[in-house]
mmCIF file of C-alpha atoms in Angstrom:
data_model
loop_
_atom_site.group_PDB
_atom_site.id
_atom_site.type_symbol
_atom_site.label_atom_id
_atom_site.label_comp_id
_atom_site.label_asym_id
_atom_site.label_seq_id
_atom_site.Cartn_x
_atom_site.Cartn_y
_atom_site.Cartn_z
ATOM 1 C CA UNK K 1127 0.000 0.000 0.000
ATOM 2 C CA UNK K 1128 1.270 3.664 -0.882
ATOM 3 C CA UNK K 1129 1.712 5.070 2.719
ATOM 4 C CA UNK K 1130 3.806 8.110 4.449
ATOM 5 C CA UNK K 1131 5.450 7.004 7.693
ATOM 6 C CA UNK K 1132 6.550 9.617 10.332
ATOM 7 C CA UNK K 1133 8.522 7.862 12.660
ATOM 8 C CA UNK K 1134 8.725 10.644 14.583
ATOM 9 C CA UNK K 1135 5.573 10.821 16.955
ATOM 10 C CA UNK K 1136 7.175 13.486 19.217
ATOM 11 C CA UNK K 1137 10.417 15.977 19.250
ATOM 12 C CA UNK K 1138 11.189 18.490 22.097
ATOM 13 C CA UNK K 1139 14.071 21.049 21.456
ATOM 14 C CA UNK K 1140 15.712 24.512 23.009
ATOM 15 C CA UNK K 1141 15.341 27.349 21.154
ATOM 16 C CA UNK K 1142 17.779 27.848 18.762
ATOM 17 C CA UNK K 1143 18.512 24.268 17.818
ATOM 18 C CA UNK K 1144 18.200 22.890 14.658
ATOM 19 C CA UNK K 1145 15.600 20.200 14.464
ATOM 20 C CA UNK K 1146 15.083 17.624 11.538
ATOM 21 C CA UNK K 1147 11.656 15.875 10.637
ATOM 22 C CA UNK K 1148 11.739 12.593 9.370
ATOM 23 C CA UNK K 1149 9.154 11.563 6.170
ATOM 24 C CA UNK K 1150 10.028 8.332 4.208
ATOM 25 C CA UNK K 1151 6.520 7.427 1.575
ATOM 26 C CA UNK K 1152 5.764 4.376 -0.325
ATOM 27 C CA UNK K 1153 4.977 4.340 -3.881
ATOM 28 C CA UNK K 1154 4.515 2.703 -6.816
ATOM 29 C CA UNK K 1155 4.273 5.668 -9.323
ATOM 30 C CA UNK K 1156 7.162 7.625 -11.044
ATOM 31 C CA UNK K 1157 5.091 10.454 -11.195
ATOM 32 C CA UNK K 1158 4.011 12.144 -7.925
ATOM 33 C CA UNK K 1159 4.029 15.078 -5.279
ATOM 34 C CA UNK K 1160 5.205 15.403 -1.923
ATOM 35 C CA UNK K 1161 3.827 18.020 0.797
ATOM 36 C CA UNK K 1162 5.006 19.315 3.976
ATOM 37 C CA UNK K 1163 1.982 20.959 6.289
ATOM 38 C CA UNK K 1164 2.286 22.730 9.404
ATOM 39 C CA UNK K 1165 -0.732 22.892 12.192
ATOM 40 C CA UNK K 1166 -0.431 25.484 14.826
ATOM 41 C CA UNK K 1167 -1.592 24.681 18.457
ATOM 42 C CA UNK K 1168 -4.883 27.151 16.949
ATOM 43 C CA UNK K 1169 -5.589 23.914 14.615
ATOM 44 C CA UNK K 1170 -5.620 25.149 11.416
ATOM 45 C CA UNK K 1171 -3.768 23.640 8.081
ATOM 46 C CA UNK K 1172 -0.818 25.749 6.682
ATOM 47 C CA UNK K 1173 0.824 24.619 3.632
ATOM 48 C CA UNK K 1174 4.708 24.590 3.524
ATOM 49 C CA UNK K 1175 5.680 22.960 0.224
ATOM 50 C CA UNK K 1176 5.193 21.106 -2.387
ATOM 51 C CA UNK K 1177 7.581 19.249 -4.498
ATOM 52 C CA UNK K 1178 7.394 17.278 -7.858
ATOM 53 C CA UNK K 1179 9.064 13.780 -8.079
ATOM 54 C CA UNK K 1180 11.054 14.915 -10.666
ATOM 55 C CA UNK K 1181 12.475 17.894 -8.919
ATOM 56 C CA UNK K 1182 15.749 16.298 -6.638
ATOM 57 C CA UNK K 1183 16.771 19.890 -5.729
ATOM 58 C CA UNK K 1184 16.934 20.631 -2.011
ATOM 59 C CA UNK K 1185 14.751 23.664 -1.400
ATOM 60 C CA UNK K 1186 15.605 26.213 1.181
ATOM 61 C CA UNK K 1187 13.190 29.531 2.806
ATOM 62 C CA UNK K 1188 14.072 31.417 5.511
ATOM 63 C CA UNK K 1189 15.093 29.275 8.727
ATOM 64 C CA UNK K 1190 13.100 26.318 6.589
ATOM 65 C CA UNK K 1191 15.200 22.920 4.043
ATOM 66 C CA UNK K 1192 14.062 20.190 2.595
ATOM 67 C CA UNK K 1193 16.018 17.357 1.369
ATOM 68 C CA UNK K 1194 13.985 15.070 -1.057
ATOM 69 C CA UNK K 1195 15.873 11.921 -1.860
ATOM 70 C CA UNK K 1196 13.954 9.291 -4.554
ATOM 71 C CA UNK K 1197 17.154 6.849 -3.967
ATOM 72 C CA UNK K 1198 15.780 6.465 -0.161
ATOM 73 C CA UNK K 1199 12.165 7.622 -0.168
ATOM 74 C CA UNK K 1200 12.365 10.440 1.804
ATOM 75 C CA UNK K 1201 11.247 14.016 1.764
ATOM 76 C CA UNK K 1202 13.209 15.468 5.380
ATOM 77 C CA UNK K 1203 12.254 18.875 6.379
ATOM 78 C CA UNK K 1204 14.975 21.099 8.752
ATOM 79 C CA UNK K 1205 14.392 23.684 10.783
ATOM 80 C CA UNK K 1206 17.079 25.536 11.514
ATOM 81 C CA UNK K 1207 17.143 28.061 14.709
ATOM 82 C CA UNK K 1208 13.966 26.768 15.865
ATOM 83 C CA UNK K 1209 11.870 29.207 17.479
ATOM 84 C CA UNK K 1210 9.037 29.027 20.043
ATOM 85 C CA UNK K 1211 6.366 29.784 17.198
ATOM 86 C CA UNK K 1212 7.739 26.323 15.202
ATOM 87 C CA UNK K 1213 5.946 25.070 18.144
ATOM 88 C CA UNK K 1214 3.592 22.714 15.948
ATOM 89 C CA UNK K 1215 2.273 19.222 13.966
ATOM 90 C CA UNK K 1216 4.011 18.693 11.323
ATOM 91 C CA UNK K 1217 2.458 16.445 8.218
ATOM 92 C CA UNK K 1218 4.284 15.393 5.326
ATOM 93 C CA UNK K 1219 1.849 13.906 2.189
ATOM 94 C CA UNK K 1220 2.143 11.957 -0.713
ATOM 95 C CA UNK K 1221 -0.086 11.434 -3.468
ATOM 96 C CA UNK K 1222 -0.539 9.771 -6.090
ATOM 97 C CA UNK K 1223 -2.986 9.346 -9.342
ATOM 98 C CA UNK K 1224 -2.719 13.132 -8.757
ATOM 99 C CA UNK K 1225 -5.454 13.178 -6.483
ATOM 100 C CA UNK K 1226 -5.065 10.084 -3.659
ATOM 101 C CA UNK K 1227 -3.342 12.323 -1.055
ATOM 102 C CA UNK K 1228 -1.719 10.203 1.855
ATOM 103 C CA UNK K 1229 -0.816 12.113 4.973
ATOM 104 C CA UNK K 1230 1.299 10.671 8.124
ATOM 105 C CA UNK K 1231 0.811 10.388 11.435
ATOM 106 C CA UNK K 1232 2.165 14.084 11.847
ATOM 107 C CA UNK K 1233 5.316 15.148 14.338
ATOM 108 C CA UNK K 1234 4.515 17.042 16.785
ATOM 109 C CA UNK K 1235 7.398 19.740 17.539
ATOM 110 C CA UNK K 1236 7.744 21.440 20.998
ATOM 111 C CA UNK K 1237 10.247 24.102 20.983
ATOM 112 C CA UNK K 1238 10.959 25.523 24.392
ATOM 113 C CA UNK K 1239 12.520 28.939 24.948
ATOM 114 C CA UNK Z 1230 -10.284 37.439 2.090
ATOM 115 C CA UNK Z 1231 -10.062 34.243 0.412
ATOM 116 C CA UNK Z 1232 -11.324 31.135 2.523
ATOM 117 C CA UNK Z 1233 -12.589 28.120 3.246
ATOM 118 C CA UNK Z 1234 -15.119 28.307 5.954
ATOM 119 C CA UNK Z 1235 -17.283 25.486 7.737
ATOM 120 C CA UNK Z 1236 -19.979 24.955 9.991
ATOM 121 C CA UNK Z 1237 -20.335 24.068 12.637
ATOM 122 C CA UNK Z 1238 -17.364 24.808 14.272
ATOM 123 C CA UNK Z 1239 -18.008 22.275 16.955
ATOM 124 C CA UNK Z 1240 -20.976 19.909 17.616
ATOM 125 C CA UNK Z 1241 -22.443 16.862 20.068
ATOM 126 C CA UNK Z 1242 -24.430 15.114 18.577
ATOM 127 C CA UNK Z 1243 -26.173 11.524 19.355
ATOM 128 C CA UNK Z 1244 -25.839 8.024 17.707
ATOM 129 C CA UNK Z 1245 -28.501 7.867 14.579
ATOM 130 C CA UNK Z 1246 -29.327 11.791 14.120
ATOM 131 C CA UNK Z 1247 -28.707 12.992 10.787
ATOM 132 C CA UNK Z 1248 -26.264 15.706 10.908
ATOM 133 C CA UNK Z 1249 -24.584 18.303 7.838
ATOM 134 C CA UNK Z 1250 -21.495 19.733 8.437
ATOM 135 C CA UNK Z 1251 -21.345 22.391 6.046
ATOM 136 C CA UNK Z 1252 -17.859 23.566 3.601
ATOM 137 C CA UNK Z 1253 -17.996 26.811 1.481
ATOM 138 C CA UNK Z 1254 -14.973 28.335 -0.881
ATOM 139 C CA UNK Z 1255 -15.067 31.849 -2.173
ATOM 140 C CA UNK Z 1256 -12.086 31.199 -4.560
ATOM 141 C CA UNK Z 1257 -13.651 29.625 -7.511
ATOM 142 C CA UNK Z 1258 -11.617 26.341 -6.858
ATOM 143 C CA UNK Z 1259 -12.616 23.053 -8.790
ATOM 144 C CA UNK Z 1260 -11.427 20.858 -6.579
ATOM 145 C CA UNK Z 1261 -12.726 20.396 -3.056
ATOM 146 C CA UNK Z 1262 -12.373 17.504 -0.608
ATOM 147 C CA UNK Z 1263 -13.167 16.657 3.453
ATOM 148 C CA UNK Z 1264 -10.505 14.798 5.500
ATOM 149 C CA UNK Z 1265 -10.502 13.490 9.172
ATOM 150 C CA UNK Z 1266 -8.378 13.620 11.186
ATOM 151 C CA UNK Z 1267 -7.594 11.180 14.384
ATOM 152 C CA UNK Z 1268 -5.327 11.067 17.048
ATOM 153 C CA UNK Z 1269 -1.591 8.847 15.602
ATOM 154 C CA UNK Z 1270 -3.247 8.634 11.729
ATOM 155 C CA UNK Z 1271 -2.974 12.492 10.693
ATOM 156 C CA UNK Z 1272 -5.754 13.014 7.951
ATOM 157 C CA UNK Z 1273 -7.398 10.472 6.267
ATOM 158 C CA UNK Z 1274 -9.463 11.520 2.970
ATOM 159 C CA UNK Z 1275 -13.111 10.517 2.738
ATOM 160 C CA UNK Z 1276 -14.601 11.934 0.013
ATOM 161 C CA UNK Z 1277 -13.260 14.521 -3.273
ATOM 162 C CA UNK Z 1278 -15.017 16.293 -5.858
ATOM 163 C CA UNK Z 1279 -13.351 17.458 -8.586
ATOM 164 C CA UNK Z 1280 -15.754 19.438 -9.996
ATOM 165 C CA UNK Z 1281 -19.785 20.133 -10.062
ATOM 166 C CA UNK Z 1282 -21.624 16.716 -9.661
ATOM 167 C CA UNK Z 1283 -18.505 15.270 -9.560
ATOM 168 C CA UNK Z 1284 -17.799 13.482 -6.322
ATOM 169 C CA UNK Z 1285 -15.553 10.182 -5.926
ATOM 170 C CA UNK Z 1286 -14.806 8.270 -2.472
ATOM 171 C CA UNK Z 1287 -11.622 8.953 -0.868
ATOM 172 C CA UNK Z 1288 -9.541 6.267 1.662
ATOM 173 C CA UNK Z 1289 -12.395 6.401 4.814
ATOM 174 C CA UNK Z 1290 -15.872 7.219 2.763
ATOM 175 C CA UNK Z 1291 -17.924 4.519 4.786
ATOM 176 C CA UNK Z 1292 -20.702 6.244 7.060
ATOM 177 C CA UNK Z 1293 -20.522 9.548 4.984
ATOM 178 C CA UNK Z 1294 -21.983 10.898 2.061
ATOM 179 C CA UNK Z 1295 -21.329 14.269 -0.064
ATOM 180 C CA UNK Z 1296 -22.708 16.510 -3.249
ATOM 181 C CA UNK Z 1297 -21.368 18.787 -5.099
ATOM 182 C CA UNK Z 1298 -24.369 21.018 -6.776
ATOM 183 C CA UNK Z 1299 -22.653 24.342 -6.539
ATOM 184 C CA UNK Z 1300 -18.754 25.188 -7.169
ATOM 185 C CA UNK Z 1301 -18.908 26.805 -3.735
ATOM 186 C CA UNK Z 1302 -20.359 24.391 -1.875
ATOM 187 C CA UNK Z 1303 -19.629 20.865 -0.773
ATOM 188 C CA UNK Z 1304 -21.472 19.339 2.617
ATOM 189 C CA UNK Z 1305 -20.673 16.265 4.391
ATOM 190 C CA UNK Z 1306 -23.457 14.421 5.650
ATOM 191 C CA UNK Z 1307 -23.771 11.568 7.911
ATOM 192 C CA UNK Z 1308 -27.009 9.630 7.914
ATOM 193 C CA UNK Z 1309 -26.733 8.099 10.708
ATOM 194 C CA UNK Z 1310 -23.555 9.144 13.004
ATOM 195 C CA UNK Z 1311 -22.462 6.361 15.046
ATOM 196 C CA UNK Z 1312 -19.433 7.001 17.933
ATOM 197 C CA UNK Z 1313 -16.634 5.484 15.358
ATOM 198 C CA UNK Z 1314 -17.222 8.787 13.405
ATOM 199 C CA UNK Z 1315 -16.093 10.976 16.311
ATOM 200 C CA UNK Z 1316 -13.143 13.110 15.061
ATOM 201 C CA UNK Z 1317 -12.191 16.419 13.722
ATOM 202 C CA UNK Z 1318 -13.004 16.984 10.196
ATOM 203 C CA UNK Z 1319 -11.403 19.581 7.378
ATOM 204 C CA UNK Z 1320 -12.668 20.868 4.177
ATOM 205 C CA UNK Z 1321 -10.185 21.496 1.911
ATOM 206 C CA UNK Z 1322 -10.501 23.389 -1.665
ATOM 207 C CA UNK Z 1323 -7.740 23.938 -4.512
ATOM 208 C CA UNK Z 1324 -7.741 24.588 -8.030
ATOM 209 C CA UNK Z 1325 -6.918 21.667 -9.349
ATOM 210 C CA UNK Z 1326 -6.010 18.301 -8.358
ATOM 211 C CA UNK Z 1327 -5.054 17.764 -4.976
ATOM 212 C CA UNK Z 1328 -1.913 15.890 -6.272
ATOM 213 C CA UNK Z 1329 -0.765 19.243 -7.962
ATOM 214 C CA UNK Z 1330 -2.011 21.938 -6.580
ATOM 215 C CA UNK Z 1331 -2.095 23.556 -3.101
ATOM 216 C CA UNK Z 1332 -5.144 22.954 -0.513
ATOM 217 C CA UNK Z 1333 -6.609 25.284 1.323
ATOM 218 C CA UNK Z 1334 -7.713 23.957 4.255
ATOM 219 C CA UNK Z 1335 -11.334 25.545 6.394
ATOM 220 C CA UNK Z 1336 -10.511 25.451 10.337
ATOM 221 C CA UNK Z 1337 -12.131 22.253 11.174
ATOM 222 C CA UNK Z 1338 -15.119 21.090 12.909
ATOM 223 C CA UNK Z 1339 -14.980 18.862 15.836
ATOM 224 C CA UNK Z 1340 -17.743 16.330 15.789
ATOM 225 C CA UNK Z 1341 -18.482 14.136 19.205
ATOM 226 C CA UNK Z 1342 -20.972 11.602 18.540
ATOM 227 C CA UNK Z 1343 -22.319 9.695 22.013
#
């Protein structure tokens, strides 16, 4: 079965450390997108990224990576400098057919000053 | 202000009473979909529409139904609720396919069913 696993229920950091969030997927297609979502303590659904299977190239905003890697499955998001407001579920999706959208379990970050 | 917006917000409800939880867009998006979302399996789809009169089941569509008569609007109903189907549920809209395109997600509506 196509499936995103988030091996990471739980992470608790200090302030200013860099944090990384694990996201390996399953999948049978060549063609395909990956996600990265934040939700806030408030609850809502933030979008973070979005990335093409075709596109390799590490993508970097602000304090925010990501390192996808097809060789290994994985689609790793970094925060660097965390801050108390990274305080947050993270999900990483796959889809596939285009539409299907798979999420994970979801990290949930705690950041303490 | 472009949004997704649903209602209710919250509701408790009791096992067998027909209940609509309601999803509207303002952003002329084709695509529209409702997820749930449960403690240690982040959201699970349960049913997509990809455009008017369109609708197709997602991963979880058992217990639910949808339509899809207006761009704007998509409802998820639930005949008859049952305790299984307590969760927190999000409407989500995007232009296109969910696969491709970004999804706006509406602030969720937490459902208890006793």
């Amino acid at each position: 079965a196509q499936k995103v696993t988030q091996a990471q229920t739980e992470i608790s950091v200090v302030e200013k450390e860099d944090v990384t969030l694990d996201c390996v997927y399953e999948t049978r297609d060549t063609t395909y997108y990956l996600f990265w979502y934040k939700q806030p303590p408030s609850g809502e659904l933030v979008f973070l990224i979005r990335r093409n299977s075709f596109d390799e190239q590490n993508e970097i905003s602000g304090r925010y990576s990501w390192n996808f890697q097809k060789s290994t499955s994985s689609f790793n998001f970094t925060i660097t400098a965390s801050q108390v407001v990274d305080s947050a579920v993270y999900f990483c999706a796959h889809t596939y057919n285009n539409n299907d959208m798979r999420f994970g379990a979801g990290t949930r970050l705690t950041v303490k000053p | 202000e472009a949004q997704v917006t649903q209602n209710p917000r919250y509701l408790i409800t009791v096992t067998g009473k027909k209940l609509t939880v309601t999803c509207s867009q303002n952003m002329n998006h084709e695509y529209m979909s409702w997820y749930r979302q449960d403690p240690g399996l982040g959201l699970r789809q349960i049913y997509y529409s990809m455009n008017v009169e369109v609708t197709d089941k997602g991963d979880v569509p058992e217990g639910y139904k949808v339509s899809r008569k207006e761009k704007r609007n998509f409802p998820l109903i639930l005949e008859s609720p049952s305790p299984n189907q307590t969760s927190l549920y999000f409407c989500a809209s995007s232009l296109g396919l969910a696969g491709v395109y970004e999804q706006y997600f509406g602030p969720g509506t937490r459902l208890t069913v006793t």
